[in-house]
Amino acid sequence: MINKKTKRIIISAICIFIIIYVIYVFISSVFDLNGVDTEVATQITATDSLYKDAIIVRDEKLVKNSTDGIISFSCDDGDKVAKNEKVADIYSSEDDVLNNNKLEDINSEITRLKKLSSIASNGDVGIDTVNSQINNSITELNSRIADKNFLDSENYVDDITYLITERMLVAGKNVDISSRLNDLKSQKQELQNTSNKAVGSVKASQAGCFVSSADGYESIYKYKNAKSMTITKYNKLLKQKPKKVSSDTIGKLVTRVNWYVICPISKEEALTLKSTNYDSITVNMPYASTSTIPASIESINQDKKGGDSILVLKCNYMNSELASVRKENVEICLKTYEGIRVNKDALHTDYVTKITEDSKGNQKTTKKKVQGVYVLYGNELQFKQVNIIYSGSDFVICDPSSDNTNLYNGETISLYDNIVVKGNDLKDGKIIN
């Protein structure tokens, strides 16, 4: 029989144990004494970029018209034209312009319908070929819509409509083409009887890309001076106002394939660009174009030692959006890094082991202290070396290639590893409860 004194001692001991346990659980939950927080290793891409205000310099020649009337352009901005190729027609009235544009559309549709009639009679087109063309056109249409390029989208809708009709004919469906063809021919004849022909035309004086506008900087931003641009010359250019465009100017020709993006850079940026071999530079102009523009460094010009420089990038890609840009905010993408994202809080230093074997089969074990992370495999921590290829504000990108020469024992983290970002007393081989 337990006396009262012994009973009180036992009860007191139990109470003390419970209190200690509650305190332990509380401290463990707050300070995470035994547990760890992890993040799953994911793939990420980052880019070294410069964000600059830039000017665009092209070799440009103004296109002028001496005939009075209404201008109707024969090509779109950014289209390549040959020397003496027509770039515009001149009409006496707007009605004549509208009627002749409608005639062009009718002639184009007549040509397509005649081609469909030929397909229906010859049967020399396979249905798989047509299906492939339809799929490609739909893919291109979706791409144009995603890029908000709605002007080109209309052309792809017409192409898809034509291809669907072609597929029906190839599949043996009865499609009435003749009635539509006769109707178009009647419309064509009526327009030809009521419309006046062009009173003049404008031809390209030389080959190049046509642009149906001019901004007055064509003779100020001189192409021949682009490669040797300096900070002093650049600042003077920025202060100049555009020249007045004469009333007989209807556009311009970009006469050389290469054109330049020019912007100021700091002396630190200049040193980096000169000391690093960037082989895949691209330029983005988010406020002017959806296109990514391939570029290369043409020159880095410095006025005086230790001062800022001018970066001249050479480009040769052109489209309707880029044909008329002049002053733009640009993103210059120097290098892209792809690898596994690691939180900087996860980085530690610890020892990794390497086992080597000599020619006689004798094994040798060596250790080296390296930078790495702890990875949770089941309930055990393993320390893995990392090869950092990019550093951001709160994360790094690590190369997951195990054959990298920077790895001491050839082992590193992998995609979907559980990387420890928080924990106490971390060490290789520790068991986590």
Coordinates of C-alpha atoms in Angstrom, one line a residue:
M1 CA 0.0 0.0 0.0
I2 CA 1.5 3.3 -1.1
N3 CA 1.5 5.9 1.7
K4 CA 0.3 9.5 1.1
K5 CA 3.8 10.9 1.0
T6 CA 5.0 8.5 -1.7
K7 CA 1.8 9.1 -3.7
R8 CA 2.3 12.9 -3.6
I9 CA 5.9 12.4 -4.8
I10 CA 4.7 10.2 -7.7
I11 CA 2.0 12.7 -8.7
S12 CA 4.4 15.6 -8.5
A13 CA 6.9 13.8 -10.7
I14 CA 4.2 13.0 -13.3
C15 CA 3.1 16.7 -13.3
I16 CA 6.7 17.9 -13.7
F17 CA 7.2 15.4 -16.6
I18 CA 4.0 16.6 -18.3
I19 CA 5.0 20.3 -17.9
I20 CA 8.5 19.5 -19.3
Y21 CA 7.0 17.6 -22.2
V22 CA 4.5 20.4 -23.0
I23 CA 7.3 23.0 -22.9
Y24 CA 9.4 20.7 -25.2
V25 CA 6.6 20.3 -27.7
F26 CA 5.9 24.1 -27.6
I27 CA 9.6 25.0 -28.2
S28 CA 9.9 22.3 -30.9
S29 CA 6.9 23.7 -32.8
V30 CA 8.2 27.3 -32.5
F31 CA 11.9 26.7 -33.1
D32 CA 11.7 23.5 -35.2
L33 CA 14.4 21.7 -33.2
N34 CA 14.0 18.4 -35.0
G35 CA 12.1 19.1 -38.2
V36 CA 13.2 20.8 -41.4
D37 CA 11.4 22.9 -44.1
T38 CA 12.0 21.9 -47.6
E39 CA 11.4 23.1 -51.1
V40 CA 11.1 21.0 -54.2
A41 CA 13.9 21.6 -56.8
T42 CA 12.4 23.1 -59.9
Q43 CA 13.7 24.1 -63.4
I44 CA 14.1 27.8 -64.0
T45 CA 15.4 30.1 -66.7
A46 CA 17.0 33.5 -66.0
T47 CA 18.6 36.1 -68.2
D48 CA 21.3 38.7 -67.8
S49 CA 19.8 41.8 -69.2
L50 CA 20.4 45.5 -69.6
Y51 CA 17.5 47.9 -69.7
K52 CA 18.3 51.0 -71.7
D53 CA 16.8 53.9 -73.6
A54 CA 18.1 53.5 -77.2
I55 CA 17.9 55.1 -80.6
I56 CA 17.5 53.1 -83.8
V57 CA 19.7 54.0 -86.8
R58 CA 19.0 52.7 -90.3
D59 CA 20.2 53.5 -93.8
E60 CA 17.1 55.4 -95.1
K61 CA 16.2 57.1 -98.3
L62 CA 13.0 59.2 -98.6
V63 CA 10.4 58.2 -101.2
K64 CA 8.7 61.1 -102.9
N65 CA 5.7 61.6 -105.2
S66 CA 5.2 64.4 -107.8
T67 CA 1.7 63.5 -109.0
D68 CA -1.4 65.0 -107.4
G69 CA -4.0 62.6 -106.2
I70 CA -4.9 60.0 -103.6
I71 CA -2.1 57.5 -102.7
S72 CA -2.8 53.8 -102.6
F73 CA 0.2 51.8 -101.4
S74 CA 1.0 48.6 -103.2
C75 CA 3.0 47.0 -100.4
D76 CA 3.0 46.9 -96.6
D77 CA 5.4 48.4 -94.1
G78 CA 8.5 46.2 -93.9
D79 CA 8.0 44.5 -97.3
K80 CA 11.1 44.0 -99.4
V81 CA 10.9 45.7 -102.8
A82 CA 13.3 45.6 -105.8
K83 CA 14.7 48.5 -107.7
N84 CA 12.0 50.1 -109.9
E85 CA 9.3 48.0 -108.2
K86 CA 6.0 49.9 -107.8
V87 CA 5.3 50.9 -104.2
A88 CA 2.2 53.1 -104.7
D89 CA -0.5 54.1 -107.2
I90 CA -2.0 57.6 -107.5
Y91 CA -5.7 57.9 -108.1
S92 CA -8.0 60.9 -108.8
S93 CA -10.4 60.1 -106.0
E94 CA -10.9 58.0 -102.9
D95 CA -13.7 56.1 -104.7
D96 CA -11.3 55.1 -107.4
V97 CA -8.9 53.8 -104.6
L98 CA -11.6 51.8 -103.0
N99 CA -12.9 50.3 -106.2
N100 CA -9.4 49.3 -107.4
N101 CA -8.6 47.8 -104.0
K102 CA -11.8 45.8 -104.3
L103 CA -10.8 44.7 -107.8
E104 CA -7.5 43.4 -106.4
D105 CA -9.4 41.3 -103.8
I106 CA -11.8 40.0 -106.5
N107 CA -8.9 39.0 -108.8
S108 CA -7.2 37.3 -105.9
E109 CA -10.3 35.3 -105.1
I110 CA -10.9 34.4 -108.7
T111 CA -7.4 33.0 -108.9
R112 CA -7.9 30.9 -105.9
L113 CA -11.3 29.5 -107.1
K114 CA -9.7 28.6 -110.5
K115 CA -7.0 26.7 -108.6
L116 CA -9.7 24.9 -106.6
S117 CA -11.5 24.0 -109.9
S118 CA -8.3 22.5 -111.2
I119 CA -7.8 20.5 -108.0
A120 CA -11.4 19.2 -108.3
S121 CA -10.8 18.0 -111.9
N122 CA -7.3 16.7 -111.6
G123 CA -7.4 15.1 -108.1
D124 CA -3.6 15.3 -107.7
V125 CA -3.6 16.6 -104.1
G126 CA -3.6 14.2 -101.2
I127 CA -6.0 14.7 -98.2
D128 CA -3.1 14.3 -95.7
T129 CA -1.3 17.2 -97.4
V130 CA -4.3 19.4 -97.0
N131 CA -4.9 18.4 -93.4
S132 CA -1.3 19.3 -92.6
Q133 CA -1.7 22.7 -94.3
I134 CA -4.9 23.3 -92.3
N135 CA -3.1 22.4 -89.0
N136 CA -0.2 24.7 -89.8
S137 CA -2.4 27.6 -90.7
I138 CA -4.5 27.2 -87.5
T139 CA -1.2 27.0 -85.4
E140 CA 0.0 30.2 -87.1
L141 CA -3.3 31.9 -86.5
N142 CA -3.3 31.1 -82.8
S143 CA 0.3 32.4 -82.6
R144 CA -0.8 35.7 -84.3
I145 CA -3.7 36.1 -81.9
A146 CA -1.5 35.4 -78.9
D147 CA 0.9 38.1 -80.1
K148 CA -2.1 40.5 -80.7
N149 CA -1.2 40.7 -84.3
F150 CA -4.8 40.9 -85.6
L151 CA -3.9 42.4 -89.0
D152 CA -2.1 39.3 -90.1
S153 CA -4.8 37.1 -88.5
E154 CA -7.3 38.0 -91.2
N155 CA -5.1 36.6 -93.9
Y156 CA -4.8 33.3 -92.0
V157 CA -8.6 33.1 -91.7
D158 CA -8.9 33.4 -95.5
D159 CA -6.3 30.7 -95.9
I160 CA -8.0 28.3 -93.6
T161 CA -11.4 28.9 -95.3
Y162 CA -9.8 28.2 -98.7
L163 CA -8.0 25.0 -97.4
I164 CA -11.2 23.7 -95.8
T165 CA -13.0 24.1 -99.2
E166 CA -10.0 22.3 -100.8
R167 CA -10.3 19.5 -98.4
M168 CA -14.0 19.0 -99.2
L169 CA -13.1 18.8 -102.9
V170 CA -10.3 16.3 -102.3
A171 CA -12.6 14.2 -100.1
G172 CA -15.1 14.0 -103.0
K173 CA -17.7 16.4 -101.6
N174 CA -19.9 18.4 -104.1
V175 CA -18.9 22.0 -103.7
D176 CA -20.4 24.6 -106.1
I177 CA -17.5 26.8 -107.2
S178 CA -18.9 27.9 -110.6
S179 CA -21.7 30.1 -109.3
R180 CA -19.4 32.0 -107.0
L181 CA -16.8 32.3 -109.8
N182 CA -19.5 33.8 -112.2
D183 CA -20.7 36.2 -109.5
L184 CA -17.1 37.5 -109.0
K185 CA -16.6 37.9 -112.7
S186 CA -19.7 40.0 -112.9
Q187 CA -18.5 42.2 -110.0
K188 CA -15.2 42.6 -111.7
Q189 CA -16.7 43.7 -115.0
E190 CA -18.9 46.2 -113.3
L191 CA -16.0 47.7 -111.3
Q192 CA -13.9 47.9 -114.4
N193 CA -16.6 49.8 -116.3
T194 CA -17.2 52.4 -113.4
S195 CA -13.6 52.9 -112.0
N196 CA -10.9 55.1 -113.3
K197 CA -7.4 53.8 -113.6
A198 CA -4.4 55.2 -111.7
V199 CA -3.2 58.6 -112.9
G200 CA 0.4 57.8 -111.8
S201 CA 2.6 55.5 -109.8
V202 CA 5.6 55.6 -107.5
K203 CA 8.5 53.2 -107.9
A204 CA 11.4 52.4 -105.6
S205 CA 14.6 54.1 -106.6
Q206 CA 16.6 51.2 -105.2
A207 CA 16.1 47.9 -103.4
G208 CA 15.1 47.9 -99.7
C209 CA 12.4 47.6 -97.1
F210 CA 9.5 50.0 -97.7
V211 CA 8.0 52.1 -94.9
S212 CA 4.9 54.3 -95.6
S213 CA 6.0 57.1 -93.2
A214 CA 8.9 59.4 -92.3
D215 CA 9.7 61.0 -88.9
G216 CA 12.2 63.6 -89.9
Y217 CA 15.2 61.9 -88.3
E218 CA 16.3 60.2 -91.5
S219 CA 19.0 62.7 -92.3
I220 CA 19.9 63.4 -88.6
Y221 CA 20.6 59.8 -87.4
K222 CA 23.2 59.2 -90.1
Y223 CA 24.0 55.6 -90.9
K224 CA 27.6 56.2 -91.7
N225 CA 28.3 57.6 -88.2
A226 CA 26.5 54.7 -86.2
K227 CA 29.5 52.5 -85.6
S228 CA 31.7 55.3 -84.3
M229 CA 29.0 56.9 -82.0
T230 CA 30.3 58.3 -78.8
I231 CA 28.6 59.7 -75.6
T232 CA 29.2 63.3 -76.8
K233 CA 27.7 62.7 -80.2
Y234 CA 24.9 60.7 -78.8
N235 CA 23.9 63.4 -76.3
K236 CA 24.0 66.0 -79.1
L237 CA 21.7 63.8 -81.3
L238 CA 19.1 63.6 -78.5
K239 CA 18.9 67.4 -78.3
Q240 CA 18.1 67.7 -82.0
K241 CA 14.6 68.1 -83.2
P242 CA 13.3 66.2 -86.2
K243 CA 13.3 68.0 -89.6
K244 CA 10.0 68.9 -91.2
V245 CA 8.9 66.2 -93.6
S246 CA 8.0 67.7 -97.0
S247 CA 4.5 67.2 -98.3
D248 CA 5.6 65.2 -101.3
T249 CA 7.2 62.5 -99.1
I250 CA 5.2 59.3 -99.0
G251 CA 7.6 57.1 -97.1
K252 CA 11.1 55.8 -97.1
L253 CA 13.3 52.8 -98.1
V254 CA 15.5 51.1 -95.6
T255 CA 18.3 50.3 -98.1
R256 CA 20.7 48.1 -96.1
V257 CA 20.0 44.8 -94.3
N258 CA 22.0 45.8 -91.2
W259 CA 20.7 48.4 -88.8
Y260 CA 21.8 49.5 -85.3
V261 CA 20.5 49.8 -81.8
I262 CA 22.6 52.4 -80.0
C263 CA 22.5 53.2 -76.2
P264 CA 24.8 54.5 -73.4
I265 CA 26.3 52.1 -70.9
S266 CA 28.3 52.5 -67.8
K267 CA 32.0 51.8 -67.6
E268 CA 31.3 48.7 -65.5
E269 CA 28.9 47.4 -68.1
A270 CA 31.4 48.1 -70.8
L271 CA 34.1 46.2 -69.0
T272 CA 31.8 43.2 -68.6
L273 CA 30.8 43.3 -72.3
K274 CA 34.4 43.5 -73.5
S275 CA 35.6 40.7 -71.2
T276 CA 32.8 38.2 -71.9
N277 CA 32.0 36.4 -75.1
Y278 CA 28.3 36.7 -75.6
D279 CA 27.3 34.5 -78.6
S280 CA 23.5 34.8 -78.5
I281 CA 22.5 38.4 -77.7
T282 CA 18.9 39.4 -78.4
V283 CA 16.9 42.6 -78.1
N284 CA 13.3 43.1 -77.0
M285 CA 11.3 46.3 -77.6
P286 CA 8.2 45.6 -75.5
Y287 CA 6.5 48.9 -76.4
A288 CA 7.1 48.6 -80.1
S289 CA 7.2 45.0 -81.1
T290 CA 6.4 41.5 -79.9
S291 CA 9.5 40.1 -81.8
T292 CA 12.7 39.0 -80.2
I293 CA 15.5 40.4 -82.3
P294 CA 18.9 38.6 -82.8
A295 CA 21.8 41.0 -82.4
S296 CA 25.6 41.2 -82.1
I297 CA 28.0 43.7 -80.6
E298 CA 29.3 46.0 -83.4
S299 CA 31.3 48.4 -81.2
I300 CA 31.8 49.8 -77.7
N301 CA 33.0 53.3 -77.9
Q302 CA 34.4 55.4 -75.0
D303 CA 35.0 59.1 -75.1
K304 CA 37.7 59.1 -72.4
K305 CA 39.4 56.6 -70.2
G306 CA 37.2 55.6 -67.2
G307 CA 34.1 57.3 -68.6
D308 CA 30.8 55.9 -69.8
S309 CA 30.5 54.3 -73.3
I310 CA 28.2 53.8 -76.2
L311 CA 27.1 50.3 -77.1
V312 CA 26.3 49.7 -80.8
L313 CA 24.4 46.5 -81.5
K314 CA 24.0 45.3 -85.1
C315 CA 20.7 43.7 -86.2
N316 CA 19.4 42.4 -89.5
Y317 CA 15.9 41.2 -88.7
M318 CA 13.1 43.4 -90.0
N319 CA 9.3 43.4 -89.9
S320 CA 6.4 45.9 -90.1
E321 CA 6.7 46.8 -86.4
L322 CA 10.4 47.4 -86.5
A323 CA 10.6 49.3 -89.8
S324 CA 9.5 52.6 -88.2
V325 CA 10.8 52.6 -84.6
R326 CA 13.2 55.3 -83.6
K327 CA 13.5 55.9 -79.9
E328 CA 12.7 52.9 -77.7
N329 CA 13.0 51.4 -74.2
V330 CA 14.9 48.2 -75.0
E331 CA 15.9 45.0 -73.1
I332 CA 19.2 43.7 -74.1
C333 CA 19.4 40.0 -73.2
L334 CA 23.1 39.0 -72.9
K335 CA 23.0 35.4 -71.7
T336 CA 20.4 32.9 -70.6
Y337 CA 20.9 30.5 -67.7
E338 CA 18.9 27.3 -67.3
G339 CA 19.1 25.0 -64.3
I340 CA 17.6 24.2 -60.9
R341 CA 16.4 27.0 -58.6
V342 CA 17.8 27.0 -55.1
N343 CA 16.9 29.4 -52.3
K344 CA 20.0 31.1 -50.9
D345 CA 18.9 30.1 -47.4
A346 CA 19.5 26.5 -48.4
L347 CA 23.2 27.0 -49.1
H348 CA 25.7 25.6 -46.6
T349 CA 29.3 24.3 -46.6
D350 CA 30.1 20.7 -45.6
Y351 CA 32.3 17.8 -46.6
V352 CA 31.8 15.5 -49.5
T353 CA 33.6 12.2 -50.0
K354 CA 35.3 11.0 -53.1
I355 CA 36.5 7.4 -53.6
T356 CA 39.2 6.8 -56.2
E357 CA 41.0 3.6 -57.3
D358 CA 44.5 3.3 -58.5
S359 CA 45.8 0.9 -61.2
K360 CA 46.3 -1.9 -58.6
G361 CA 42.7 -1.7 -57.4
N362 CA 43.5 0.0 -54.1
Q363 CA 40.8 2.4 -53.0
K364 CA 41.4 5.8 -51.6
T365 CA 38.9 8.0 -49.8
T366 CA 39.3 11.8 -49.7
K367 CA 37.1 14.6 -48.3
K368 CA 36.7 18.2 -49.4
K369 CA 34.7 21.1 -47.9
V370 CA 32.4 22.5 -50.6
Q371 CA 29.3 24.6 -51.0
G372 CA 26.1 22.7 -51.3
V373 CA 22.7 21.9 -49.9
Y374 CA 21.1 19.3 -47.7
V375 CA 18.6 17.1 -49.5
L376 CA 16.0 15.0 -47.6
Y377 CA 15.8 11.4 -48.8
G378 CA 13.1 9.7 -46.8
N379 CA 14.0 10.8 -43.3
E380 CA 17.8 11.1 -43.9
L381 CA 19.8 14.2 -44.9
Q382 CA 22.4 14.0 -47.6
F383 CA 24.7 16.8 -48.4
K384 CA 25.1 17.5 -52.2
Q385 CA 27.6 19.9 -53.8
V386 CA 26.1 22.5 -56.1
N387 CA 27.6 24.3 -59.1
I388 CA 26.2 27.8 -59.2
I389 CA 25.9 29.4 -62.6
Y390 CA 23.6 32.4 -61.8
S391 CA 22.9 34.4 -58.7
G392 CA 19.7 36.4 -58.2
S393 CA 18.5 38.5 -55.2
D394 CA 17.3 35.6 -53.1
F395 CA 18.0 32.5 -55.2
V396 CA 20.7 30.9 -57.3
I397 CA 20.6 28.7 -60.4
C398 CA 22.6 25.5 -60.2
D399 CA 23.8 23.3 -63.0
P400 CA 22.2 19.8 -62.6
S401 CA 24.8 18.1 -64.9
S402 CA 26.6 15.4 -62.9
D403 CA 29.6 15.3 -65.3
N404 CA 30.6 18.9 -64.6
T405 CA 34.3 19.3 -63.8
N406 CA 33.5 21.7 -61.0
L407 CA 32.0 18.9 -58.9
Y408 CA 34.4 17.2 -56.5
N409 CA 32.8 13.7 -56.6
G410 CA 30.5 14.1 -59.6
E411 CA 27.3 14.2 -57.5
T412 CA 24.9 17.1 -57.3
I413 CA 21.2 17.9 -56.9
S414 CA 18.5 16.7 -59.3
L415 CA 15.1 17.9 -60.4
Y416 CA 12.4 17.4 -57.7
D417 CA 14.8 16.9 -54.9
N418 CA 13.5 18.0 -51.5
I419 CA 16.0 20.7 -50.6
V420 CA 16.2 21.8 -47.0
V421 CA 15.7 25.6 -46.6
K422 CA 15.3 25.7 -42.9
G423 CA 16.5 23.5 -40.0
N424 CA 18.9 23.3 -37.0
D425 CA 22.1 21.3 -36.6
L426 CA 22.0 20.1 -40.2
K427 CA 24.6 17.5 -41.1
D428 CA 25.1 14.8 -43.7
G429 CA 23.5 11.5 -42.6
K430 CA 21.3 13.1 -39.9
I431 CA 18.0 11.3 -39.3
I432 CA 14.9 13.6 -39.2
N433 CA 12.1 12.5 -36.9

